[in-house]
């Protein structure tokens, strides 16, 4: 039992002390209006809503550690002889960028730690954005009114990847320099204007003397500014639309159920910031990342086996490795398809599909309503299957990017791996689609079965005639509601479409409408509707008409996903 | 009874009505003062330990030298050593990280166990503006636009648009000096009579120095030449740019294993051939030479070239064969280049076909 | 007092007699047996001993006179069970046999490092025999591979040579790299300096040759010094992930980073114990 300890803030000693300054500010800024709307704003609770927070807090860690690094890093390609404390490189000619990175790693106390935290946080930033994006995709949270936020998110992911790439290229070491060489070759493959783009980016022939300073200013000023702006817009829309929520007791499409910003969400989000920062710091203490001293300074005549970019570029790298040779000469110009198609086309295709998806889905389904309740992935079988197929294709690209490491560690033939993945890039996603769709549909059926037949209690009856049967009990109403809300599809509102109207005039939209109808039918094929009102009433009668109902006990709190009764 | 529900195309009404939020359930800390105090102490301890760790961070910063190692187990020369990590990095990172983690976990515990946890319901509002707001805005815009007269004055409107659009021109034009205009890659520093020397050491190469199966990572001799004052003739950025085109490898095979293309029969010396080190795919340097299969593998994207067969591509995404540098021997017996590369080196670019034609005319050979 | 005859009937008497007889015979033999032949310092007998060992353990693949046994595959491509060893020198034998690569246990894309099958003496004898067939690279002396004597400048230069000639196959930290068709450049971890030297100078299997004329013994020693220095210094930043670079980092990010942080998120979102008390 809790005593009543509610104190008005303006009557507490702190409140009285602060009333002067706060009043002074409010007299000039009128903050109470904003405060009124947002201080007790409600946020729903679920672990999957915190993936975006991992990205947000990693970004803060990146900013903090990045400022530290700029205090010592010299973004210059001028040649200098190394005189620092890492002995195996003493006396070697290298760029100032590389030399200052070595200084940070070996001669500045805590420098190596901050470098490693910065790099781990960057890798985690992109990974968390991807995990968050997948969550939003599979739960349908990008639907109206959140399409713009989805586009902002796609922008954040793509620019975040650019931020990472520019960042790890700054030390001008052999590994990242080899990556820049790859970019040089890729830029050359842009049709018709490739050489111009190359010479303009590098200020002349590769490597030139200006690319590192240019990457530097992009990395510390231009890109963070864009990212901060996009993050601000992303958060603003989140606050305006309020967060989506999972279906459940008390939750509808028109409300938000959860905890208030002040104090619970501030505490949970703030606490999670410290956890993210702390865990990344522990990773920086225990796991080495990007040991640039081992690679040596960049030299266009040197290379290391196992040259890979950071993980988020692995998809692009893999496609470039898989692509068979293809180059044509048209109109007196050379068109290097083997580099352009996977290099520029690969990621271009990924981001374009991501950006267009909400609009494509909207066009197919014709669903124009606002959605604030999330959909379980199983209830949108085709969407989920398409998502898994896309992840599979992405995964094939990833594996291909590391094909030499796989060949080395598992003693396999690298050419065989390449061939399998060449075919697999097209074949595996199809297989994944089919399997995922079947799984989703069968899960939908299982849900329906649990709703209409109750859950299996594990209590076995033995009939006088000798047969055994298991007693079922009805799900608690809250669970029934959870399984049936946010699970519907719009009727097909398209009237019958005709090739010609009553006067024999050709319908110019016929083809488009027919395509849409077919896609819509495919999109919903296989999915089963939830039980009707009559079926649920029938089920309730049937389940309560039992001589010896199962005793569920006082502590019964519902049934888990796998059919195990819960007590909390 | 079948569980197959009739799939109709009509929306199904909610078969179950919303039962509303369940009864609020209390946590032990809400009802038991002992539990509450215990949790408070637990959280305060976490914050206390965090503070101590942060002080420990400062102690570690000033007291641990940069050559101290942790966890150095085993003899690294044996191949199963573990650790040998920088103690500075280890202790600074662990103290800072654990302190942060403890602060975070403490705050979360506070939120989960002690802060009020009654669920609150807030109503949503539609995302779109109200009809009143919309019509008010439309009125305002109409008033403003009409007062500006922009709709009635196409002459000044269009000419303004034109002028503002033209503002884009300086922005674009001023980027012209980002770099020089591309001049193709028809030549490298290689020329007739230039010695082929071992990279790093600069030692010139005699054919007798090479065994069958040997690989030399080589460069043009000019990279190691110095002027009268002892400064390198090419250095810094110019050296890097020249290396990115002129780096070569020299390999020795048995002459009977080589199938030289027409016109290339005398490009080698006793089975010694010289090829560009720069991959024609995207430019990584290649020196994974398999001396028995005569294959050269690029580590970046696995383009594989057969050097016994004029550098043709046998696997991987590269399209053009690896360019070959014709070799001869000078009067002192050292390997020299007969001329510059007769084929374009480095990755393909749009003007490649045009530039290759220029080279063909210059050298009179086939590509 | 019992007479000796009563002891003769003890159950263990027979056993005791047997043991005494054996000991006596063995002892007498070792006292009068001739001295076994000592290995002679003369190289002629080394070569012959080596040849005998060669005929038993190596000739089945390398030919009775070490000329190699060539084959022609179904596709007309030439191959061999074992290449000719004429001219490979003692260095090649030392490398291949002391790392256990030879004798190969079974056909494979390349010989793998495994347990050494022969004693050091036997290997020396085989090496002497092979060296006698034709001139070839000799084994390095202890001085040639004493890398602890190399100074700072030598280590730096060795690093330059290493990055120019070796990392393309063996990777920046000597972790190894993939080659076509199931072959690979092995890891340099735990490889003795003498073996690194011999591998460079003989070019085992697909590895190219780096002759002493082009990469002098001093330059080779610098490379060895660099490798050993870098191996001994440990990983400054923590767990090294096998020296395999960003691929392993990516795995760590997802499994450890996202995994643990998602675990924390699940914990944060969970509601804790509930009580029925009011």
mmCIF file with all atom_site columns, N, CA, C and O in Angstrom, chain A residues 185-224:
data_model
loop_
_atom_site.group_PDB
_atom_site.id
_atom_site.type_symbol
_atom_site.label_atom_id
_atom_site.label_alt_id
_atom_site.label_comp_id
_atom_site.label_asym_id
_atom_site.label_entity_id
_atom_site.label_seq_id
_atom_site.pdbx_PDB_ins_code
_atom_site.Cartn_x
_atom_site.Cartn_y
_atom_site.Cartn_z
_atom_site.occupancy
_atom_site.B_iso_or_equiv
_atom_site.pdbx_formal_charge
_atom_site.auth_seq_id
_atom_site.auth_comp_id
_atom_site.auth_asym_id
_atom_site.auth_atom_id
_atom_site.pdbx_PDB_model_num
ATOM 1   N N  . UNK A 1 185 ? 37.413 3.059  -59.658 1.00 0.00 ? 185 UNK A N  1
ATOM 2   C CA . UNK A 1 185 ? 37.016 2.213  -60.781 1.00 0.00 ? 185 UNK A CA 1
ATOM 3   C C  . UNK A 1 185 ? 35.518 2.240  -61.006 1.00 0.00 ? 185 UNK A C  1
ATOM 4   O O  . UNK A 1 185 ? 35.040 2.213  -62.141 1.00 0.00 ? 185 UNK A O  1
ATOM 5   N N  . UNK A 1 186 ? 34.744 2.308  -59.913 1.00 0.00 ? 186 UNK A N  1
ATOM 6   C CA . UNK A 1 186 ? 33.295 2.295  -60.026 1.00 0.00 ? 186 UNK A CA 1
ATOM 7   C C  . UNK A 1 186 ? 32.802 3.591  -60.639 1.00 0.00 ? 186 UNK A C  1
ATOM 8   O O  . UNK A 1 186 ? 31.894 3.599  -61.474 1.00 0.00 ? 186 UNK A O  1
ATOM 9   N N  . UNK A 1 187 ? 33.408 4.706  -60.225 1.00 0.00 ? 187 UNK A N  1
ATOM 10  C CA . UNK A 1 187 ? 32.993 5.996  -60.749 1.00 0.00 ? 187 UNK A CA 1
ATOM 11  C C  . UNK A 1 187 ? 33.303 6.079  -62.243 1.00 0.00 ? 187 UNK A C  1
ATOM 12  O O  . UNK A 1 187 ? 32.537 6.628  -63.026 1.00 0.00 ? 187 UNK A O  1
ATOM 13  N N  . UNK A 1 188 ? 34.419 5.469  -62.625 1.00 0.00 ? 188 UNK A N  1
ATOM 14  C CA . UNK A 1 188 ? 34.765 5.458  -64.053 1.00 0.00 ? 188 UNK A CA 1
ATOM 15  C C  . UNK A 1 188 ? 33.710 4.754  -64.874 1.00 0.00 ? 188 UNK A C  1
ATOM 16  O O  . UNK A 1 188 ? 33.559 5.024  -66.063 1.00 0.00 ? 188 UNK A O  1
ATOM 17  N N  . UNK A 1 189 ? 32.997 3.802  -64.245 1.00 0.00 ? 189 UNK A N  1
ATOM 18  C CA . UNK A 1 189 ? 32.055 2.997  -65.016 1.00 0.00 ? 189 UNK A CA 1
ATOM 19  C C  . UNK A 1 189 ? 30.737 3.708  -65.250 1.00 0.00 ? 189 UNK A C  1
ATOM 20  O O  . UNK A 1 189 ? 29.874 3.184  -65.958 1.00 0.00 ? 189 UNK A O  1
ATOM 21  N N  . UNK A 1 190 ? 30.551 4.912  -64.692 1.00 0.00 ? 190 UNK A N  1
ATOM 22  C CA . UNK A 1 190 ? 29.321 5.657  -64.968 1.00 0.00 ? 190 UNK A CA 1
ATOM 23  C C  . UNK A 1 190 ? 29.319 5.973  -66.459 1.00 0.00 ? 190 UNK A C  1
ATOM 24  O O  . UNK A 1 190 ? 30.278 6.531  -66.975 1.00 0.00 ? 190 UNK A O  1
ATOM 25  N N  . UNK A 1 191 ? 28.258 5.623  -67.166 1.00 0.00 ? 191 UNK A N  1
ATOM 26  C CA . UNK A 1 191 ? 28.295 5.770  -68.622 1.00 0.00 ? 191 UNK A CA 1
ATOM 27  C C  . UNK A 1 191 ? 28.521 7.210  -69.056 1.00 0.00 ? 191 UNK A C  1
ATOM 28  O O  . UNK A 1 191 ? 28.016 8.147  -68.453 1.00 0.00 ? 191 UNK A O  1
ATOM 29  N N  . UNK A 1 192 ? 29.298 7.395  -70.053 1.00 0.00 ? 192 UNK A N  1
ATOM 30  C CA . UNK A 1 192 ? 29.562 8.664  -70.737 1.00 0.00 ? 192 UNK A CA 1
ATOM 31  C C  . UNK A 1 192 ? 30.336 9.677  -69.908 1.00 0.00 ? 192 UNK A C  1
ATOM 32  O O  . UNK A 1 192 ? 31.258 10.302 -70.383 1.00 0.00 ? 192 UNK A O  1
ATOM 33  N N  . UNK A 1 193 ? 29.936 9.899  -68.657 1.00 0.00 ? 193 UNK A N  1
ATOM 34  C CA . UNK A 1 193 ? 30.558 10.986 -67.890 1.00 0.00 ? 193 UNK A CA 1
ATOM 35  C C  . UNK A 1 193 ? 31.492 10.455 -66.812 1.00 0.00 ? 193 UNK A C  1
ATOM 36  O O  . UNK A 1 193 ? 32.011 11.229 -66.013 1.00 0.00 ? 193 UNK A O  1
ATOM 37  N N  . UNK A 1 194 ? 31.751 9.163  -66.819 1.00 0.00 ? 194 UNK A N  1
ATOM 38  C CA . UNK A 1 194 ? 32.540 8.566  -65.748 1.00 0.00 ? 194 UNK A CA 1
ATOM 39  C C  . UNK A 1 194 ? 33.879 9.234  -65.515 1.00 0.00 ? 194 UNK A C  1
ATOM 40  O O  . UNK A 1 194 ? 34.269 9.504  -64.388 1.00 0.00 ? 194 UNK A O  1
ATOM 41  N N  . UNK A 1 195 ? 34.646 9.493  -66.579 1.00 0.00 ? 195 UNK A N  1
ATOM 42  C CA . UNK A 1 195 ? 35.963 10.098 -66.392 1.00 0.00 ? 195 UNK A CA 1
ATOM 43  C C  . UNK A 1 195 ? 35.864 11.477 -65.786 1.00 0.00 ? 195 UNK A C  1
ATOM 44  O O  . UNK A 1 195 ? 36.712 11.872 -64.983 1.00 0.00 ? 195 UNK A O  1
ATOM 45  N N  . UNK A 1 196 ? 34.831 12.228 -66.172 1.00 0.00 ? 196 UNK A N  1
ATOM 46  C CA . UNK A 1 196 ? 34.681 13.579 -65.636 1.00 0.00 ? 196 UNK A CA 1
ATOM 47  C C  . UNK A 1 196 ? 34.389 13.515 -64.147 1.00 0.00 ? 196 UNK A C  1
ATOM 48  O O  . UNK A 1 196 ? 34.973 14.239 -63.341 1.00 0.00 ? 196 UNK A O  1
ATOM 49  N N  . UNK A 1 197 ? 33.462 12.618 -63.775 1.00 0.00 ? 197 UNK A N  1
ATOM 50  C CA . UNK A 1 197 ? 33.145 12.477 -62.353 1.00 0.00 ? 197 UNK A CA 1
ATOM 51  C C  . UNK A 1 197 ? 34.406 12.077 -61.596 1.00 0.00 ? 197 UNK A C  1
ATOM 52  O O  . UNK A 1 197 ? 34.697 12.602 -60.523 1.00 0.00 ? 197 UNK A O  1
ATOM 53  N N  . UNK A 1 198 ? 35.168 11.146 -62.164 1.00 0.00 ? 198 UNK A N  1
ATOM 54  C CA . UNK A 1 198 ? 36.386 10.685 -61.485 1.00 0.00 ? 198 UNK A CA 1
ATOM 55  C C  . UNK A 1 198 ? 37.341 11.829 -61.254 1.00 0.00 ? 198 UNK A C  1
ATOM 56  O O  . UNK A 1 198 ? 37.816 12.067 -60.146 1.00 0.00 ? 198 UNK A O  1
ATOM 57  N N  . UNK A 1 199 ? 37.651 12.584 -62.325 1.00 0.00 ? 199 UNK A N  1
ATOM 58  C CA . UNK A 1 199 ? 38.640 13.654 -62.193 1.00 0.00 ? 199 UNK A CA 1
ATOM 59  C C  . UNK A 1 199 ? 38.147 14.763 -61.280 1.00 0.00 ? 199 UNK A C  1
ATOM 60  O O  . UNK A 1 199 ? 38.943 15.398 -60.586 1.00 0.00 ? 199 UNK A O  1
ATOM 61  N N  . UNK A 1 200 ? 36.820 14.990 -61.249 1.00 0.00 ? 200 UNK A N  1
ATOM 62  C CA . UNK A 1 200 ? 36.307 16.043 -60.381 1.00 0.00 ? 200 UNK A CA 1
ATOM 63  C C  . UNK A 1 200 ? 36.332 15.604 -58.925 1.00 0.00 ? 200 UNK A C  1
ATOM 64  O O  . UNK A 1 200 ? 36.617 16.397 -58.049 1.00 0.00 ? 200 UNK A O  1
ATOM 65  N N  . UNK A 1 201 ? 36.022 14.336 -58.663 1.00 0.00 ? 201 UNK A N  1
ATOM 66  C CA . UNK A 1 201 ? 36.013 13.891 -57.283 1.00 0.00 ? 201 UNK A CA 1
ATOM 67  C C  . UNK A 1 201 ? 37.436 13.861 -56.725 1.00 0.00 ? 201 UNK A C  1
ATOM 68  O O  . UNK A 1 201 ? 37.688 14.336 -55.618 1.00 0.00 ? 201 UNK A O  1
ATOM 69  N N  . UNK A 1 202 ? 38.367 13.300 -57.470 1.00 0.00 ? 202 UNK A N  1
ATOM 70  C CA . UNK A 1 202 ? 39.729 13.150 -56.956 1.00 0.00 ? 202 UNK A CA 1
ATOM 71  C C  . UNK A 1 202 ? 40.626 14.333 -57.276 1.00 0.00 ? 202 UNK A C  1
ATOM 72  O O  . UNK A 1 202 ? 41.791 14.340 -56.925 1.00 0.00 ? 202 UNK A O  1
ATOM 73  N N  . UNK A 1 203 ? 40.071 15.335 -57.963 1.00 0.00 ? 203 UNK A N  1
ATOM 74  C CA . UNK A 1 203 ? 40.901 16.486 -58.295 1.00 0.00 ? 203 UNK A CA 1
ATOM 75  C C  . UNK A 1 203 ? 41.994 16.116 -59.276 1.00 0.00 ? 203 UNK A C  1
ATOM 76  O O  . UNK A 1 203 ? 43.084 16.686 -59.246 1.00 0.00 ? 203 UNK A O  1
ATOM 77  N N  . UNK A 1 204 ? 41.727 15.153 -60.156 1.00 0.00 ? 204 UNK A N  1
ATOM 78  C CA . UNK A 1 204 ? 42.753 14.720 -61.100 1.00 0.00 ? 204 UNK A CA 1
ATOM 79  C C  . UNK A 1 204 ? 42.811 13.207 -61.107 1.00 0.00 ? 204 UNK A C  1
ATOM 80  O O  . UNK A 1 204 ? 41.841 12.520 -60.829 1.00 0.00 ? 204 UNK A O  1
ATOM 81  N N  . UNK A 1 205 ? 44.000 12.688 -61.413 1.00 0.00 ? 205 UNK A N  1
ATOM 82  C CA . UNK A 1 205 ? 44.139 11.233 -61.437 1.00 0.00 ? 205 UNK A CA 1
ATOM 83  C C  . UNK A 1 205 ? 44.121 10.676 -60.025 1.00 0.00 ? 205 UNK A C  1
ATOM 84  O O  . UNK A 1 205 ? 44.581 11.329 -59.088 1.00 0.00 ? 205 UNK A O  1
ATOM 85  N N  . UNK A 1 206 ? 43.659 9.428  -59.894 1.00 0.00 ? 206 UNK A N  1
ATOM 86  C CA . UNK A 1 206 ? 43.706 8.761  -58.594 1.00 0.00 ? 206 UNK A CA 1
ATOM 87  C C  . UNK A 1 206 ? 45.153 8.560  -58.182 1.00 0.00 ? 206 UNK A C  1
ATOM 88  O O  . UNK A 1 206 ? 45.980 8.219  -59.018 1.00 0.00 ? 206 UNK A O  1
ATOM 89  N N  . UNK A 1 207 ? 45.510 8.693  -56.879 1.00 0.00 ? 207 UNK A N  1
ATOM 90  C CA . UNK A 1 207 ? 44.672 9.157  -55.789 1.00 0.00 ? 207 UNK A CA 1
ATOM 91  C C  . UNK A 1 207 ? 44.621 10.670 -55.601 1.00 0.00 ? 207 UNK A C  1
ATOM 92  O O  . UNK A 1 207 ? 43.801 11.166 -54.854 1.00 0.00 ? 207 UNK A O  1
ATOM 93  N N  . UNK A 1 208 ? 45.477 11.412 -56.251 1.00 0.00 ? 208 UNK A N  1
ATOM 94  C CA . UNK A 1 208 ? 45.432 12.860 -56.083 1.00 0.00 ? 208 UNK A CA 1
ATOM 95  C C  . UNK A 1 208 ? 45.833 13.254 -54.667 1.00 0.00 ? 208 UNK A C  1
ATOM 96  O O  . UNK A 1 208 ? 46.377 12.461 -53.906 1.00 0.00 ? 208 UNK A O  1
ATOM 97  N N  . UNK A 1 209 ? 45.594 14.531 -54.318 1.00 0.00 ? 209 UNK A N  1
ATOM 98  C CA . UNK A 1 209 ? 45.984 14.973 -52.976 1.00 0.00 ? 209 UNK A CA 1
ATOM 99  C C  . UNK A 1 209 ? 44.856 15.663 -52.247 1.00 0.00 ? 209 UNK A C  1
ATOM 100 O O  . UNK A 1 209 ? 45.093 16.392 -51.284 1.00 0.00 ? 209 UNK A O  1
ATOM 101 N N  . UNK A 1 210 ? 43.633 15.493 -52.700 1.00 0.00 ? 210 UNK A N  1
ATOM 102 C CA . UNK A 1 210 ? 42.545 16.297 -52.134 1.00 0.00 ? 210 UNK A CA 1
ATOM 103 C C  . UNK A 1 210 ? 41.385 15.447 -51.664 1.00 0.00 ? 210 UNK A C  1
ATOM 104 O O  . UNK A 1 210 ? 40.477 15.933 -50.999 1.00 0.00 ? 210 UNK A O  1
ATOM 105 N N  . UNK A 1 211 ? 41.417 14.143 -51.945 1.00 0.00 ? 211 UNK A N  1
ATOM 106 C CA . UNK A 1 211 ? 40.225 13.366 -51.633 1.00 0.00 ? 211 UNK A CA 1
ATOM 107 C C  . UNK A 1 211 ? 40.013 13.228 -50.129 1.00 0.00 ? 211 UNK A C  1
ATOM 108 O O  . UNK A 1 211 ? 38.874 13.303 -49.637 1.00 0.00 ? 211 UNK A O  1
ATOM 109 N N  . UNK A 1 212 ? 41.090 13.082 -49.363 1.00 0.00 ? 212 UNK A N  1
ATOM 110 C CA . UNK A 1 212 ? 40.915 12.921 -47.915 1.00 0.00 ? 212 UNK A CA 1
ATOM 111 C C  . UNK A 1 212 ? 40.338 14.191 -47.278 1.00 0.00 ? 212 UNK A C  1
ATOM 112 O O  . UNK A 1 212 ? 39.387 14.129 -46.499 1.00 0.00 ? 212 UNK A O  1
ATOM 113 N N  . UNK A 1 213 ? 40.889 15.365 -47.578 1.00 0.00 ? 213 UNK A N  1
ATOM 114 C CA . UNK A 1 213 ? 40.248 16.567 -47.015 1.00 0.00 ? 213 UNK A CA 1
ATOM 115 C C  . UNK A 1 213 ? 38.791 16.713 -47.434 1.00 0.00 ? 213 UNK A C  1
ATOM 116 O O  . UNK A 1 213 ? 37.960 17.178 -46.651 1.00 0.00 ? 213 UNK A O  1
ATOM 117 N N  . UNK A 1 214 ? 38.476 16.337 -48.683 1.00 0.00 ? 214 UNK A N  1
ATOM 118 C CA . UNK A 1 214 ? 37.072 16.471 -49.110 1.00 0.00 ? 214 UNK A CA 1
ATOM 119 C C  . UNK A 1 214 ? 36.180 15.504 -48.355 1.00 0.00 ? 214 UNK A C  1
ATOM 120 O O  . UNK A 1 214 ? 35.094 15.867 -47.894 1.00 0.00 ? 214 UNK A O  1
ATOM 121 N N  . UNK A 1 215 ? 36.652 14.248 -48.196 1.00 0.00 ? 215 UNK A N  1
ATOM 122 C CA . UNK A 1 215 ? 35.872 13.285 -47.425 1.00 0.00 ? 215 UNK A CA 1
ATOM 123 C C  . UNK A 1 215 ? 35.721 13.762 -45.981 1.00 0.00 ? 215 UNK A C  1
ATOM 124 O O  . UNK A 1 215 ? 34.691 13.549 -45.350 1.00 0.00 ? 215 UNK A O  1
ATOM 125 N N  . UNK A 1 216 ? 36.778 14.387 -45.470 1.00 0.00 ? 216 UNK A N  1
ATOM 126 C CA . UNK A 1 216 ? 36.744 14.850 -44.087 1.00 0.00 ? 216 UNK A CA 1
ATOM 127 C C  . UNK A 1 216 ? 35.628 15.847 -43.864 1.00 0.00 ? 216 UNK A C  1
ATOM 128 O O  . UNK A 1 216 ? 34.829 15.727 -42.926 1.00 0.00 ? 216 UNK A O  1
ATOM 129 N N  . UNK A 1 217 ? 35.557 16.860 -44.724 1.00 0.00 ? 217 UNK A N  1
ATOM 130 C CA . UNK A 1 217 ? 34.545 17.891 -44.488 1.00 0.00 ? 217 UNK A CA 1
ATOM 131 C C  . UNK A 1 217 ? 33.149 17.323 -44.699 1.00 0.00 ? 217 UNK A C  1
ATOM 132 O O  . UNK A 1 217 ? 32.194 17.701 -44.008 1.00 0.00 ? 217 UNK A O  1
ATOM 133 N N  . UNK A 1 218 ? 33.031 16.380 -45.638 1.00 0.00 ? 218 UNK A N  1
ATOM 134 C CA . UNK A 1 218 ? 31.735 15.728 -45.793 1.00 0.00 ? 218 UNK A CA 1
ATOM 135 C C  . UNK A 1 218 ? 31.392 14.972 -44.512 1.00 0.00 ? 218 UNK A C  1
ATOM 136 O O  . UNK A 1 218 ? 30.267 15.029 -44.023 1.00 0.00 ? 218 UNK A O  1
ATOM 137 N N  . UNK A 1 219 ? 32.392 14.294 -43.948 1.00 0.00 ? 219 UNK A N  1
ATOM 138 C CA . UNK A 1 219 ? 32.152 13.412 -42.818 1.00 0.00 ? 219 UNK A CA 1
ATOM 139 C C  . UNK A 1 219 ? 31.879 14.149 -41.523 1.00 0.00 ? 219 UNK A C  1
ATOM 140 O O  . UNK A 1 219 ? 31.077 13.687 -40.709 1.00 0.00 ? 219 UNK A O  1
ATOM 141 N N  . UNK A 1 220 ? 32.546 15.291 -41.282 1.00 0.00 ? 220 UNK A N  1
ATOM 142 C CA . UNK A 1 220 ? 32.358 15.949 -39.982 1.00 0.00 ? 220 UNK A CA 1
ATOM 143 C C  . UNK A 1 220 ? 31.361 17.088 -40.023 1.00 0.00 ? 220 UNK A C  1
ATOM 144 O O  . UNK A 1 220 ? 30.884 17.518 -38.972 1.00 0.00 ? 220 UNK A O  1
ATOM 145 N N  . UNK A 1 221 ? 31.052 17.611 -41.220 1.00 0.00 ? 221 UNK A N  1
ATOM 146 C CA . UNK A 1 221 ? 30.148 18.760 -41.265 1.00 0.00 ? 221 UNK A CA 1
ATOM 147 C C  . UNK A 1 221 ? 28.900 18.489 -42.077 1.00 0.00 ? 221 UNK A C  1
ATOM 148 O O  . UNK A 1 221 ? 27.782 18.532 -41.553 1.00 0.00 ? 221 UNK A O  1
ATOM 149 N N  . UNK A 1 222 ? 29.076 18.203 -43.381 1.00 0.00 ? 222 UNK A N  1
ATOM 150 C CA . UNK A 1 222 ? 27.922 18.160 -44.261 1.00 0.00 ? 222 UNK A CA 1
ATOM 151 C C  . UNK A 1 222 ? 26.987 17.011 -43.898 1.00 0.00 ? 222 UNK A C  1
ATOM 152 O O  . UNK A 1 222 ? 25.778 17.189 -43.751 1.00 0.00 ? 222 UNK A O  1
ATOM 153 N N  . UNK A 1 223 ? 27.562 15.815 -43.750 1.00 0.00 ? 223 UNK A N  1
ATOM 154 C CA . UNK A 1 223 ? 26.708 14.664 -43.475 1.00 0.00 ? 223 UNK A CA 1
ATOM 155 C C  . UNK A 1 223 ? 26.085 14.708 -42.082 1.00 0.00 ? 223 UNK A C  1
ATOM 156 O O  . UNK A 1 223 ? 24.883 14.456 -41.938 1.00 0.00 ? 223 UNK A O  1
ATOM 157 N N  . UNK A 1 224 ? 26.822 15.034 -41.026 1.00 0.00 ? 224 UNK A N  1
ATOM 158 C CA . UNK A 1 224 ? 26.153 15.126 -39.728 1.00 0.00 ? 224 UNK A CA 1
ATOM 159 C C  . UNK A 1 224 ? 25.045 16.171 -39.720 1.00 0.00 ? 224 UNK A C  1
ATOM 160 O O  . UNK A 1 224 ? 24.015 15.971 -39.073 1.00 0.00 ? 224 UNK A O  1
#
